[in-house]
Tab-separated table of C-alpha atoms in Angstrom:
chain	number	residue	atom	x	y	z
A	13	UNK	CA	-0.625	23.375	-4.228
A	14	UNK	CA	2.020	21.720	-2.869
A	15	UNK	CA	0.425	19.045	-1.465
A	16	UNK	CA	0.552	17.672	2.292
A	17	UNK	CA	3.811	18.891	3.646
A	18	UNK	CA	5.119	17.025	6.698
A	19	UNK	CA	8.311	17.790	8.330
A	20	UNK	CA	10.615	15.895	9.613
A	21	UNK	CA	11.317	14.752	6.809
A	22	UNK	CA	13.793	11.798	9.372
A	23	UNK	CA	14.492	12.214	12.896
A	24	UNK	CA	16.561	10.434	15.289
A	25	UNK	CA	16.858	10.455	18.855
A	26	UNK	CA	17.148	8.568	21.996
A	27	UNK	CA	14.864	6.472	23.855
A	28	UNK	CA	12.678	8.746	25.945
A	29	UNK	CA	12.871	11.693	24.576
A	30	UNK	CA	10.231	13.686	22.888
A	31	UNK	CA	9.000	13.284	19.640
A	32	UNK	CA	6.819	15.838	17.464
A	33	UNK	CA	5.741	15.469	13.733
A	34	UNK	CA	4.141	17.912	11.671
A	35	UNK	CA	1.694	18.076	8.886
A	36	UNK	CA	-0.052	20.581	6.851
A	37	UNK	CA	-3.010	19.366	4.620
A	38	UNK	CA	-3.984	20.075	1.292
A	39	UNK	CA	-5.929	23.855	1.298
A	40	UNK	CA	-9.140	22.772	1.577
A	41	UNK	CA	-9.689	18.895	2.722
A	42	UNK	CA	-11.275	19.153	5.445
A	43	UNK	CA	-10.133	15.417	6.112
A	44	UNK	CA	-6.494	14.833	7.713
A	45	UNK	CA	-5.083	11.326	9.086
A	46	UNK	CA	-2.155	10.026	10.544
A	47	UNK	CA	-0.615	6.403	9.602
A	48	UNK	CA	1.965	4.578	11.059
A	49	UNK	CA	3.873	2.072	8.350
A	50	UNK	CA	6.273	-0.817	9.804
A	51	UNK	CA	7.128	-3.713	7.914
A	52	UNK	CA	5.879	-6.083	10.183
A	53	UNK	CA	1.991	-4.148	10.870
A	54	UNK	CA	1.429	-2.638	7.715
A	55	UNK	CA	-0.268	0.777	7.435
A	56	UNK	CA	-1.675	1.658	10.377
A	57	UNK	CA	-4.498	4.296	10.822
A	58	UNK	CA	-3.617	6.233	14.021
A	59	UNK	CA	-6.250	9.087	13.800
A	60	UNK	CA	-8.410	10.779	12.059
A	61	UNK	CA	-9.639	14.474	11.841
A	62	UNK	CA	-13.223	15.901	10.717
A	63	UNK	CA	-13.283	19.826	10.312
A	64	UNK	CA	-10.402	19.465	13.104
A	65	UNK	CA	-12.402	17.586	15.594
A	66	UNK	CA	-10.759	13.927	16.341
A	67	UNK	CA	-13.423	11.607	15.434
A	68	UNK	CA	-11.129	8.389	15.759
A	69	UNK	CA	-8.693	8.283	17.366
A	70	UNK	CA	-9.002	3.697	18.181
A	71	UNK	CA	-5.617	3.506	15.594
A	72	UNK	CA	-3.224	5.417	19.036
A	73	UNK	CA	-1.313	2.956	20.333
A	74	UNK	CA	-1.251	4.099	23.710
A	75	UNK	CA	-1.045	7.588	25.692
A	76	UNK	CA	2.203	8.166	24.704
A	77	UNK	CA	0.759	9.274	21.864
A	78	UNK	CA	-1.271	12.205	21.420
A	79	UNK	CA	-2.312	14.035	18.100
A	80	UNK	CA	-3.988	18.107	17.794
A	81	UNK	CA	-5.559	19.690	15.291
A	82	UNK	CA	-5.409	23.374	16.099
A	83	UNK	CA	-6.739	24.554	12.824
A	84	UNK	CA	-7.344	23.346	8.877
A	85	UNK	CA	-3.485	23.546	7.812
A	86	UNK	CA	-2.133	22.368	10.470
A	87	UNK	CA	-1.767	19.051	12.603
A	88	UNK	CA	1.043	17.765	15.184
A	89	UNK	CA	1.487	13.422	16.331
A	90	UNK	CA	3.694	13.394	19.422
A	91	UNK	CA	4.930	10.985	21.417
A	92	UNK	CA	6.324	11.189	24.524
A	93	UNK	CA	8.344	9.982	25.825
A	94	UNK	CA	9.364	7.243	22.937
A	95	UNK	CA	10.307	3.812	22.297
A	96	UNK	CA	12.530	2.096	20.452
A	97	UNK	CA	9.351	-0.051	18.881
A	98	UNK	CA	7.769	3.369	17.574
A	99	UNK	CA	10.552	3.132	14.583
A	100	UNK	CA	8.069	3.636	11.909
A	101	UNK	CA	7.369	6.343	8.961
A	102	UNK	CA	5.031	7.976	9.808
A	103	UNK	CA	2.112	8.803	7.019
A	104	UNK	CA	-0.091	12.155	6.848
A	105	UNK	CA	-3.067	12.409	4.639
A	106	UNK	CA	-5.584	14.289	3.539
A	107	UNK	CA	-8.528	14.255	2.150
A	108	UNK	CA	-11.767	16.105	1.192
A	109	UNK	CA	-14.948	15.478	1.181
A	110	UNK	CA	-16.657	18.383	0.204
A	111	UNK	CA	-18.598	19.131	-3.271
A	112	UNK	CA	-17.149	15.342	-4.243
A	113	UNK	CA	-19.469	13.992	-6.808
A	114	UNK	CA	-19.073	11.531	-4.988
A	115	UNK	CA	-19.386	11.822	-0.777
A	116	UNK	CA	-17.226	10.060	1.194
A	117	UNK	CA	-14.774	8.479	-1.334
A	118	UNK	CA	-12.534	9.547	1.071
A	119	UNK	CA	-9.597	10.209	-1.428
A	120	UNK	CA	-6.300	10.622	0.139
A	121	UNK	CA	-3.903	12.444	-0.384
A	122	UNK	CA	-0.186	11.705	1.554
A	123	UNK	CA	2.649	13.923	2.037
A	124	UNK	CA	6.168	12.371	2.087
A	125	UNK	CA	6.366	10.622	4.908
A	126	UNK	CA	8.609	11.131	8.142
A	127	UNK	CA	10.729	8.297	9.284
A	128	UNK	CA	11.259	7.724	12.806
A	129	UNK	CA	14.322	6.278	14.071
A	130	UNK	CA	14.903	5.927	18.145
A	131	UNK	CA	17.106	4.198	19.309
B	26	UNK	CA	-16.026	-4.664	9.814
B	27	UNK	CA	-14.912	-4.524	7.177
B	28	UNK	CA	-11.222	-5.765	5.792
B	29	UNK	CA	-9.342	-6.320	2.363
B	30	UNK	CA	-6.821	-8.906	1.506
B	31	UNK	CA	-4.084	-8.841	-0.692
B	32	UNK	CA	-2.797	-12.456	-2.231
B	33	UNK	CA	0.625	-12.464	-2.565
B	34	UNK	CA	3.333	-10.017	-1.072
B	35	UNK	CA	5.740	-9.583	-3.992
B	36	UNK	CA	4.868	-10.751	-7.622
B	37	UNK	CA	6.971	-10.725	-10.126
B	38	UNK	CA	7.037	-10.092	-13.716
B	39	UNK	CA	8.801	-9.845	-17.518
B	40	UNK	CA	8.713	-6.492	-18.783
B	41	UNK	CA	5.844	-6.405	-21.438
B	42	UNK	CA	4.076	-9.236	-19.539
B	43	UNK	CA	0.764	-8.990	-18.094
B	44	UNK	CA	0.197	-8.398	-14.335
B	45	UNK	CA	-1.583	-8.717	-12.002
B	46	UNK	CA	-2.320	-8.008	-7.977
B	47	UNK	CA	-4.948	-9.961	-6.260
B	48	UNK	CA	-6.958	-7.663	-3.693
B	49	UNK	CA	-10.009	-9.458	-2.118
B	50	UNK	CA	-12.981	-7.670	0.852
B	51	UNK	CA	-14.711	-8.044	3.227
B	52	UNK	CA	-17.527	-5.471	3.983
B	53	UNK	CA	-21.702	-5.715	5.358
B	54	UNK	CA	-22.221	-2.645	3.143
B	55	UNK	CA	-21.719	-1.775	-0.170
B	56	UNK	CA	-18.034	-0.777	-0.253
B	57	UNK	CA	-15.577	1.969	-1.992
B	58	UNK	CA	-12.646	0.284	-3.217
B	59	UNK	CA	-8.954	2.073	-4.259
B	60	UNK	CA	-5.736	1.229	-5.259
B	61	UNK	CA	-2.718	2.856	-4.176
B	62	UNK	CA	0.736	2.810	-5.437
B	63	UNK	CA	3.578	3.434	-2.995
B	64	UNK	CA	7.318	4.179	-4.826
B	65	UNK	CA	10.786	4.278	-2.798
B	66	UNK	CA	10.512	6.518	0.088
B	67	UNK	CA	7.490	8.197	-0.933
B	68	UNK	CA	4.139	8.268	0.319
B	69	UNK	CA	1.160	6.327	-1.297
B	70	UNK	CA	-0.497	7.977	-4.537
B	71	UNK	CA	-3.992	7.255	-5.756
B	72	UNK	CA	-4.384	4.745	-8.893
B	73	UNK	CA	-7.467	4.120	-8.773
B	74	UNK	CA	-11.204	3.613	-7.454
B	75	UNK	CA	-14.258	2.489	-7.340
B	76	UNK	CA	-17.520	4.248	-5.771
B	77	UNK	CA	-20.638	2.205	-7.977
B	78	UNK	CA	-20.247	3.513	-10.755
B	79	UNK	CA	-18.873	1.246	-13.495
B	80	UNK	CA	-17.663	-2.016	-12.248
B	81	UNK	CA	-14.455	-1.922	-14.565
B	82	UNK	CA	-12.430	1.168	-14.118
B	83	UNK	CA	-9.321	2.629	-15.437
B	84	UNK	CA	-6.902	4.232	-13.656
B	85	UNK	CA	-3.632	5.810	-14.361
B	86	UNK	CA	-0.485	4.721	-15.465
B	87	UNK	CA	-2.169	2.128	-17.913
B	88	UNK	CA	-3.474	0.231	-14.720
B	89	UNK	CA	-6.844	-1.361	-14.267
B	90	UNK	CA	-9.149	-2.812	-11.949
B	91	UNK	CA	-12.728	-4.784	-12.112
B	92	UNK	CA	-15.178	-4.558	-8.837
B	93	UNK	CA	-16.832	-8.676	-8.776
B	94	UNK	CA	-19.651	-8.486	-6.148
B	95	UNK	CA	-20.049	-12.403	-6.973
B	96	UNK	CA	-16.346	-12.843	-5.936
B	97	UNK	CA	-15.672	-9.683	-3.726
B	98	UNK	CA	-12.999	-8.923	-5.968
B	99	UNK	CA	-10.970	-5.877	-7.040
B	100	UNK	CA	-8.030	-6.934	-8.926
B	101	UNK	CA	-5.886	-4.873	-10.093
B	102	UNK	CA	-4.749	-5.362	-13.429
B	103	UNK	CA	-2.110	-4.135	-16.554
B	104	UNK	CA	-1.520	-5.617	-19.785
B	105	UNK	CA	2.136	-5.238	-19.995
B	106	UNK	CA	4.980	-4.320	-17.691
B	107	UNK	CA	7.023	-1.724	-17.996
B	108	UNK	CA	9.537	-1.451	-15.370
B	109	UNK	CA	8.215	2.386	-13.571
B	110	UNK	CA	5.632	-0.352	-12.284
B	111	UNK	CA	8.297	-1.671	-9.599
B	112	UNK	CA	6.804	-0.594	-6.179
B	113	UNK	CA	4.315	-1.382	-3.501
B	114	UNK	CA	0.764	-1.564	-4.253
B	115	UNK	CA	-1.994	-1.475	-1.471
B	116	UNK	CA	-6.029	-1.894	-1.985
B	117	UNK	CA	-8.098	-0.399	0.268
B	118	UNK	CA	-11.669	-0.267	1.487
B	119	UNK	CA	-14.007	2.322	2.932
B	120	UNK	CA	-17.728	2.294	3.171
B	121	UNK	CA	-20.396	3.762	0.378
B	122	UNK	CA	-22.108	7.137	1.756
B	123	UNK	CA	-21.030	9.269	4.795
B	124	UNK	CA	-18.002	9.793	6.120
B	125	UNK	CA	-15.573	6.745	6.095
B	126	UNK	CA	-12.341	6.118	6.610
B	127	UNK	CA	-9.719	3.269	4.786
B	128	UNK	CA	-8.319	0.439	5.109
B	129	UNK	CA	-4.742	-0.826	3.637
B	130	UNK	CA	-4.282	-4.551	3.024
B	131	UNK	CA	-1.058	-5.449	4.092
B	132	UNK	CA	0.173	-4.197	-0.008
B	133	UNK	CA	2.048	-6.487	-3.206
B	134	UNK	CA	5.615	-5.423	-3.984
B	135	UNK	CA	5.573	-6.070	-7.909
B	136	UNK	CA	9.270	-6.127	-9.551
B	137	UNK	CA	9.388	-6.004	-13.133
B	138	UNK	CA	12.513	-7.102	-14.693
B	139	UNK	CA	13.945	-6.839	-18.605
C-alpha cells in the first residue's frame, strides 16, 4: 500500500484565495482525520470521519474551513477565504477499527502533510 | 476530558547515552497511550502503543515505554541513543473502548550529538 497520500505537498497562495487540500486514505481504513500543525499550537485535530460520516468537527477553527468525505477513498479540506494565520502543515491520517485485536485503539497512519503558506 | 503533558520541549543527549522523554496523562477513564515520532518534513509514525495489556511496551528502533497508573505517566526510553534518533516525539492519549480520537502532547524535540 502506498500509505496515506496527500496533495499538494506545498501550496503558496494569497490571502482571500480558496485552498483545497486532498487526502487519499489507506484502502480499507474506515476512519479519517485532519490535523493542523503549527509552532504555536502544536498538533490540533480539526475533524474526523468514521465510515465517511463527520463525527467531530469541534476543532474546525471557523466557518471558513470545511471538510468533506464523499467516499471511502477521498477527502478534502477547504479553506475559503484563506488568511495568513491559516499558514501551517495540514496532515491527514487514517485508521481502522475493524479487525483490530483491540477495537478503538486508533493507530493512526499519517500522510506526509501539505504545507500551506498564505501571503 | 483527556490531556497529555510532555515535560521538556527540547532534550539533548550524547550518542550512546540513555534517552528519557517524559509524558504524563490525564484521563477520567482507562486510557490508550501512544508515542509517535516525526522526522523533518515527514508525517508522524507510530513508535509504540499501550492498550491495557502489558505495562511495559516495546516499540520499534529499540524504544520502550512503561505505563505507570499510580504516576499517570508513560515515559519513553531507549538505552543507547543513535544519531538517527534525532526527531520530534509526540505522546498521545485516547479513551479505551469504542471509537475515540487521539489527543497529542506538544512534542519533545530530541537532539543527539556525537
